[in-house]
Amino acid sequence: MSRIYPLVILLVSFSTLHLTQVGAADWSQFRGPSGNGISNSTGLPTEWSAEKNITWKTKLPGKGSSSPVLFGNQIFLTAYSGYGLALEDEGNPSDLRLHVISINRQNGEIMWDESVPPLNQVQKITKRIVDHGYASGTPACDESGVYAFFGTSGVVAYDLKGKLKWRADVGEGTAGFGSASSPIIYKDLVIVNASIESQTVYALHKKNGEIAWKAENIMKAWTTPSIVDVPGGKQELVVNQKSQIFGFDPDTGKKLWTCEGIQDYVVPVVVQNEGILYCLGGRSNRSIAVRPGGRGDVTKTHKLWEVNIGANVTSPVYYNGHLYWASDRGIAFCLNAKNGEVVYKNRLPTKGRLYASIVLADEKLFITTRDNGVVVLKAAPEYVELARNEITTDENLFNASPAVSEGSIFLRTHGYLYRITNK
């Protein structure tokens, strides 16, 4: 049962009907306002280094794998401190602090840094946990505030000035990897996939954190939910989980359709283009294309293709009839989106695994490796490497996907946030 910790607040209501109506300058949630990892921004730098095209660099008050998000002049991200910073950490789990941080977009100064203690028992530090930490979910933001999900420590809401509005407990279950899903904003709701914590998707009121609806029996899904368009101007909430892809009414939580999915746990975000959803996942790596908008079991009527190639962790982008992604095994893929046929498969210049997802902007593909810089590819159905950019002065891991806005790339490591712009 969800426990809510409300605070008295005054809140400006937000009536936006579609995630992509957020201002073009903003990158308001994981993988951008549409969740598709695409930006319309132009004039982005292709090359950078510690000495080139770094507008500012800000030291962060804690570690984290979450991506930065932007609203107006503020950048938000999460971090953790006090416990779990190293595998040999002998500290007290109760000392863990979970941060939400606001940074000035123009100069990189920290505007505010607020933190909360754990809500439930902290998952024990292990090699897998320390690999990415206790702040993996990317926050979501709009004019009402910023909303962050910390797994067993629940959902935390702040206004834009850093005042705590509420906390909501969405479960205390854990799995080996820990928490990873990111919240999204839909109308006056914050939607959170707490599959790992309670096998439930929650829709919480932005105003006070109270439950608007919940969908149960969501199994082995670390994926961030997606709001997708369907014919007639309506929208659906899509959640990709083990064995099934679900479509819900995002206003009520009513399940509308199911489609046979990937027979394993799922992490990548579903992306959409022109009425087709592309779903990746599984340790054996599979990809599925399906049309939303059906009712009941749509496996035979709406599934378009399925292939045994994909990604376990990272999410794709769609561009000009092709799907692009970099798998967590360090391989760049291009698929024909019409039939799932492989156009190219090319190993990237890294021997490590990838956690960050690909970003498309300015006709370029930006692929963040954990330990060997950001690879920039031409957004075309042939593998053309334009640059590989390392910040050699930063020895931290690059786990987070970049944010893109107004000609700048915002890149986060365990230790720093960078604004990268053509000078």
PDB file of C-alpha atoms in Angstrom, residues 113-274:
ATOM      1  CA  ASP A 113      20.857  21.234  -3.556  1.00  0.00           C
ATOM      2  CA  GLU A 114      18.216  19.444  -1.479  1.00  0.00           C
ATOM      3  CA  SER A 115      18.438  15.905  -0.143  1.00  0.00           C
ATOM      4  CA  VAL A 116      16.347  13.353   1.726  1.00  0.00           C
ATOM      5  CA  PRO A 117      17.266  10.254   3.746  1.00  0.00           C
ATOM      6  CA  PRO A 118      16.217   6.738   2.710  1.00  0.00           C
ATOM      7  CA  LEU A 119      12.535   5.881   3.060  1.00  0.00           C
ATOM      8  CA  ASN A 120      12.849   2.100   3.343  1.00  0.00           C
ATOM      9  CA  GLN A 121      15.741  -0.284   3.902  1.00  0.00           C
ATOM     10  CA  VAL A 122      18.660   0.575   1.619  1.00  0.00           C
ATOM     11  CA  GLN A 123      19.659  -2.134  -0.837  1.00  0.00           C
ATOM     12  CA  LYS A 124      23.021  -3.533   0.206  1.00  0.00           C
ATOM     13  CA  ILE A 125      26.006  -2.225  -1.720  1.00  0.00           C
ATOM     14  CA  THR A 126      27.260  -4.798  -4.232  1.00  0.00           C
ATOM     15  CA  LYS A 127      29.476  -4.710  -7.298  1.00  0.00           C
ATOM     16  CA  ARG A 128      26.402  -4.326  -9.501  1.00  0.00           C
ATOM     17  CA  ILE A 129      24.939  -1.532  -7.383  1.00  0.00           C
ATOM     18  CA  VAL A 130      28.150   0.477  -7.056  1.00  0.00           C
ATOM     19  CA  ASP A 131      28.495   0.223 -10.829  1.00  0.00           C
ATOM     20  CA  HIS A 132      25.739   2.819 -11.236  1.00  0.00           C
ATOM     21  CA  GLY A 133      24.690   3.841  -7.735  1.00  0.00           C
ATOM     22  CA  TYR A 134      21.510   4.875  -5.954  1.00  0.00           C
ATOM     23  CA  ALA A 135      20.515   7.735  -8.275  1.00  0.00           C
ATOM     24  CA  SER A 136      19.885   6.154 -11.679  1.00  0.00           C
ATOM     25  CA  GLY A 137      16.397   7.428 -12.528  1.00  0.00           C
ATOM     26  CA  THR A 138      16.338  10.711 -14.466  1.00  0.00           C
ATOM     27  CA  PRO A 139      13.984  13.350 -13.012  1.00  0.00           C
ATOM     28  CA  ALA A 140      11.096  14.963 -14.917  1.00  0.00           C
ATOM     29  CA  CYS A 141      10.251  18.658 -14.690  1.00  0.00           C
ATOM     30  CA  ASP A 142       7.793  21.335 -15.751  1.00  0.00           C
ATOM     31  CA  GLU A 143       6.563  24.665 -14.376  1.00  0.00           C
ATOM     32  CA  SER A 144       5.070  22.932 -11.321  1.00  0.00           C
ATOM     33  CA  GLY A 145       8.405  21.511 -10.177  1.00  0.00           C
ATOM     34  CA  VAL A 146      10.785  18.591 -10.482  1.00  0.00           C
ATOM     35  CA  TYR A 147       9.963  14.944  -9.717  1.00  0.00           C
ATOM     36  CA  ALA A 148      12.567  12.280  -8.969  1.00  0.00           C
ATOM     37  CA  PHE A 149      12.314   8.528  -8.364  1.00  0.00           C
ATOM     38  CA  PHE A 150      14.785   6.825  -6.019  1.00  0.00           C
ATOM     39  CA  GLY A 151      13.528   3.235  -6.048  1.00  0.00           C
ATOM     40  CA  THR A 152      12.866   1.978  -2.520  1.00  0.00           C
ATOM     41  CA  SER A 153      13.165   5.572  -1.284  1.00  0.00           C
ATOM     42  CA  GLY A 154      10.158   6.531  -3.369  1.00  0.00           C
ATOM     43  CA  VAL A 155       9.191   9.582  -5.398  1.00  0.00           C
ATOM     44  CA  VAL A 156      10.269  13.050  -4.280  1.00  0.00           C
ATOM     45  CA  ALA A 157       8.714  16.315  -5.519  1.00  0.00           C
ATOM     46  CA  TYR A 158      10.198  19.819  -5.213  1.00  0.00           C
ATOM     47  CA  ASP A 159       9.020  23.148  -6.523  1.00  0.00           C
ATOM     48  CA  LEU A 160      11.361  25.111  -8.780  1.00  0.00           C
ATOM     49  CA  LYS A 161      12.845  26.931  -5.783  1.00  0.00           C
ATOM     50  CA  GLY A 162      13.808  23.707  -4.030  1.00  0.00           C
ATOM     51  CA  LYS A 163      10.949  23.456  -1.517  1.00  0.00           C
ATOM     52  CA  LEU A 164       9.916  19.876  -0.772  1.00  0.00           C
ATOM     53  CA  LYS A 165       6.274  19.350  -1.794  1.00  0.00           C
ATOM     54  CA  TRP A 166       5.772  15.661  -1.014  1.00  0.00           C
ATOM     55  CA  ARG A 167       7.227  12.162  -0.904  1.00  0.00           C
ATOM     56  CA  ALA A 168       5.461   8.984  -1.917  1.00  0.00           C
ATOM     57  CA  ASP A 169       6.466   5.427  -1.053  1.00  0.00           C
ATOM     58  CA  VAL A 170       5.876   3.099  -4.028  1.00  0.00           C
ATOM     59  CA  GLY A 171       7.354  -0.116  -2.653  1.00  0.00           C
ATOM     60  CA  GLU A 172      10.400  -1.662  -1.072  1.00  0.00           C
ATOM     61  CA  GLY A 173      11.205  -4.565  -3.376  1.00  0.00           C
ATOM     62  CA  THR A 174      14.693  -4.835  -4.849  1.00  0.00           C
ATOM     63  CA  ALA A 175      16.506  -6.727  -7.585  1.00  0.00           C
ATOM     64  CA  GLY A 176      20.186  -7.269  -8.314  1.00  0.00           C
ATOM     65  CA  PHE A 177      20.646  -4.200 -10.478  1.00  0.00           C
ATOM     66  CA  GLY A 178      18.664  -1.851  -8.241  1.00  0.00           C
ATOM     67  CA  SER A 179      16.363   0.853  -9.551  1.00  0.00           C
ATOM     68  CA  ALA A 180      16.532   2.430 -13.017  1.00  0.00           C
ATOM     69  CA  SER A 181      13.124   3.615 -14.254  1.00  0.00           C
ATOM     70  CA  SER A 182      12.504   7.351 -14.666  1.00  0.00           C
ATOM     71  CA  PRO A 183       9.243   9.225 -14.002  1.00  0.00           C
ATOM     72  CA  ILE A 184       7.289  11.012 -16.734  1.00  0.00           C
ATOM     73  CA  ILE A 185       4.744  13.828 -16.550  1.00  0.00           C
ATOM     74  CA  TYR A 186       1.324  13.541 -18.200  1.00  0.00           C
ATOM     75  CA  LYS A 187      -1.158  16.380 -17.677  1.00  0.00           C
ATOM     76  CA  ASP A 188      -1.449  16.725 -13.884  1.00  0.00           C
ATOM     77  CA  LEU A 189       0.057  13.303 -13.193  1.00  0.00           C
ATOM     78  CA  VAL A 190       3.501  11.931 -12.444  1.00  0.00           C
ATOM     79  CA  ILE A 191       3.685   8.369 -13.774  1.00  0.00           C
ATOM     80  CA  VAL A 192       6.267   5.998 -12.282  1.00  0.00           C
ATOM     81  CA  ASN A 193       7.070   2.410 -13.184  1.00  0.00           C
ATOM     82  CA  ALA A 194       7.732   0.733  -9.827  1.00  0.00           C
ATOM     83  CA  SER A 195       7.814  -2.780 -11.291  1.00  0.00           C
ATOM     84  CA  ILE A 196      10.913  -3.692  -9.287  1.00  0.00           C
ATOM     85  CA  GLU A 197       9.705  -2.115  -6.059  1.00  0.00           C
ATOM     86  CA  SER A 198       6.052  -3.298  -6.083  1.00  0.00           C
ATOM     87  CA  GLN A 199       5.185  -4.727  -9.535  1.00  0.00           C
ATOM     88  CA  THR A 200       3.055  -1.617 -10.042  1.00  0.00           C
ATOM     89  CA  VAL A 201       2.839   1.457 -12.259  1.00  0.00           C
ATOM     90  CA  TYR A 202       1.641   4.457 -10.228  1.00  0.00           C
ATOM     91  CA  ALA A 203       0.019   7.660 -11.458  1.00  0.00           C
ATOM     92  CA  LEU A 204       0.435  10.274  -8.721  1.00  0.00           C
ATOM     93  CA  HIS A 205      -1.138  13.722  -8.596  1.00  0.00           C
ATOM     94  CA  LYS A 206       1.532  16.381  -9.132  1.00  0.00           C
ATOM     95  CA  LYS A 207      -0.130  18.582  -6.534  1.00  0.00           C
ATOM     96  CA  ASN A 208       0.121  16.290  -3.524  1.00  0.00           C
ATOM     97  CA  GLY A 209       1.506  12.869  -4.494  1.00  0.00           C
ATOM     98  CA  GLU A 210      -1.779  11.073  -3.876  1.00  0.00           C
ATOM     99  CA  ILE A 211      -2.563   8.052  -6.063  1.00  0.00           C
ATOM    100  CA  ALA A 212      -4.765   8.811  -9.085  1.00  0.00           C
ATOM    101  CA  TRP A 213      -4.608   5.211 -10.331  1.00  0.00           C
ATOM    102  CA  LYS A 214      -2.304   2.231 -10.342  1.00  0.00           C
ATOM    103  CA  ALA A 215      -1.738  -0.755 -12.630  1.00  0.00           C
ATOM    104  CA  GLU A 216      -0.518  -3.932 -10.959  1.00  0.00           C
ATOM    105  CA  ASN A 217       1.297  -7.102 -12.070  1.00  0.00           C
ATOM    106  CA  ILE A 218       4.004  -5.246 -13.999  1.00  0.00           C
ATOM    107  CA  MET A 219       6.775  -7.817 -14.154  1.00  0.00           C
ATOM    108  CA  LYS A 220      10.541  -7.346 -14.468  1.00  0.00           C
ATOM    109  CA  ALA A 221      10.449  -3.970 -16.200  1.00  0.00           C
ATOM    110  CA  TRP A 222      13.131  -1.349 -15.581  1.00  0.00           C
ATOM    111  CA  THR A 223      11.845   0.646 -18.546  1.00  0.00           C
ATOM    112  CA  THR A 224      10.540   4.201 -18.396  1.00  0.00           C
ATOM    113  CA  PRO A 225       6.884   4.376 -19.557  1.00  0.00           C
ATOM    114  CA  SER A 226       6.028   6.096 -22.853  1.00  0.00           C
ATOM    115  CA  ILE A 227       3.116   8.333 -23.875  1.00  0.00           C
ATOM    116  CA  VAL A 228       2.307   7.550 -27.527  1.00  0.00           C
ATOM    117  CA  ASP A 229      -0.105   8.972 -30.100  1.00  0.00           C
ATOM    118  CA  VAL A 230      -2.901   6.890 -31.616  1.00  0.00           C
ATOM    119  CA  PRO A 231      -5.350   7.683 -34.440  1.00  0.00           C
ATOM    120  CA  GLY A 232      -8.038  10.193 -33.566  1.00  0.00           C
ATOM    121  CA  GLY A 233      -5.739  12.449 -31.553  1.00  0.00           C
ATOM    122  CA  LYS A 234      -5.794  10.256 -28.473  1.00  0.00           C
ATOM    123  CA  GLN A 235      -2.845   9.028 -26.461  1.00  0.00           C
ATOM    124  CA  GLU A 236      -1.892   5.815 -24.705  1.00  0.00           C
ATOM    125  CA  LEU A 237       0.599   4.885 -22.028  1.00  0.00           C
ATOM    126  CA  VAL A 238       2.827   2.017 -23.142  1.00  0.00           C
ATOM    127  CA  VAL A 239       4.776  -0.162 -20.732  1.00  0.00           C
ATOM    128  CA  ASN A 240       7.080  -2.882 -22.038  1.00  0.00           C
ATOM    129  CA  GLN A 241       7.590  -5.684 -19.504  1.00  0.00           C
ATOM    130  CA  LYS A 242       8.687  -9.288 -19.460  1.00  0.00           C
ATOM    131  CA  SER A 243       6.672 -11.295 -22.023  1.00  0.00           C
ATOM    132  CA  GLN A 244       4.072  -8.577 -22.684  1.00  0.00           C
ATOM    133  CA  ILE A 245       3.742  -5.057 -24.070  1.00  0.00           C
ATOM    134  CA  PHE A 246       0.821  -3.186 -22.470  1.00  0.00           C
ATOM    135  CA  GLY A 247      -1.213  -0.208 -23.609  1.00  0.00           C
ATOM    136  CA  PHE A 248      -3.105   1.782 -20.935  1.00  0.00           C
ATOM    137  CA  ASP A 249      -5.430   4.757 -20.841  1.00  0.00           C
ATOM    138  CA  PRO A 250      -3.096   7.300 -19.184  1.00  0.00           C
ATOM    139  CA  ASP A 251      -6.015   9.166 -17.586  1.00  0.00           C
ATOM    140  CA  THR A 252      -7.547   6.175 -15.816  1.00  0.00           C
ATOM    141  CA  GLY A 253      -4.987   3.345 -15.874  1.00  0.00           C
ATOM    142  CA  LYS A 254      -7.415   1.048 -17.698  1.00  0.00           C
ATOM    143  CA  LYS A 255      -5.573  -1.640 -19.658  1.00  0.00           C
ATOM    144  CA  LEU A 256      -6.524  -1.335 -23.336  1.00  0.00           C
ATOM    145  CA  TRP A 257      -4.402  -3.909 -25.126  1.00  0.00           C
ATOM    146  CA  THR A 258      -1.643  -6.468 -24.765  1.00  0.00           C
ATOM    147  CA  CYS A 259       0.872  -7.822 -27.248  1.00  0.00           C
ATOM    148  CA  GLU A 260       3.198 -10.771 -26.858  1.00  0.00           C
ATOM    149  CA  GLY A 261       6.594  -9.304 -26.123  1.00  0.00           C
ATOM    150  CA  ILE A 262      10.165 -10.184 -25.207  1.00  0.00           C
ATOM    151  CA  GLN A 263      10.549 -13.273 -23.041  1.00  0.00           C
ATOM    152  CA  ASP A 264      12.940 -11.638 -20.604  1.00  0.00           C
ATOM    153  CA  TYR A 265      13.237  -8.542 -18.448  1.00  0.00           C
ATOM    154  CA  VAL A 266      13.047  -5.195 -20.260  1.00  0.00           C
ATOM    155  CA  VAL A 267      15.038  -1.973 -19.795  1.00  0.00           C
ATOM    156  CA  PRO A 268      15.020   0.102 -23.054  1.00  0.00           C
ATOM    157  CA  VAL A 269      12.390   2.804 -23.588  1.00  0.00           C
ATOM    158  CA  VAL A 270       9.746   2.253 -26.278  1.00  0.00           C
ATOM    159  CA  VAL A 271      10.072   4.796 -29.124  1.00  0.00           C
ATOM    160  CA  GLN A 272       7.412   5.744 -31.664  1.00  0.00           C
ATOM    161  CA  ASN A 273       7.199   7.102 -35.178  1.00  0.00           C
ATOM    162  CA  GLU A 274       4.138   7.599 -37.373  1.00  0.00           C
TER     163      GLU A 274
END
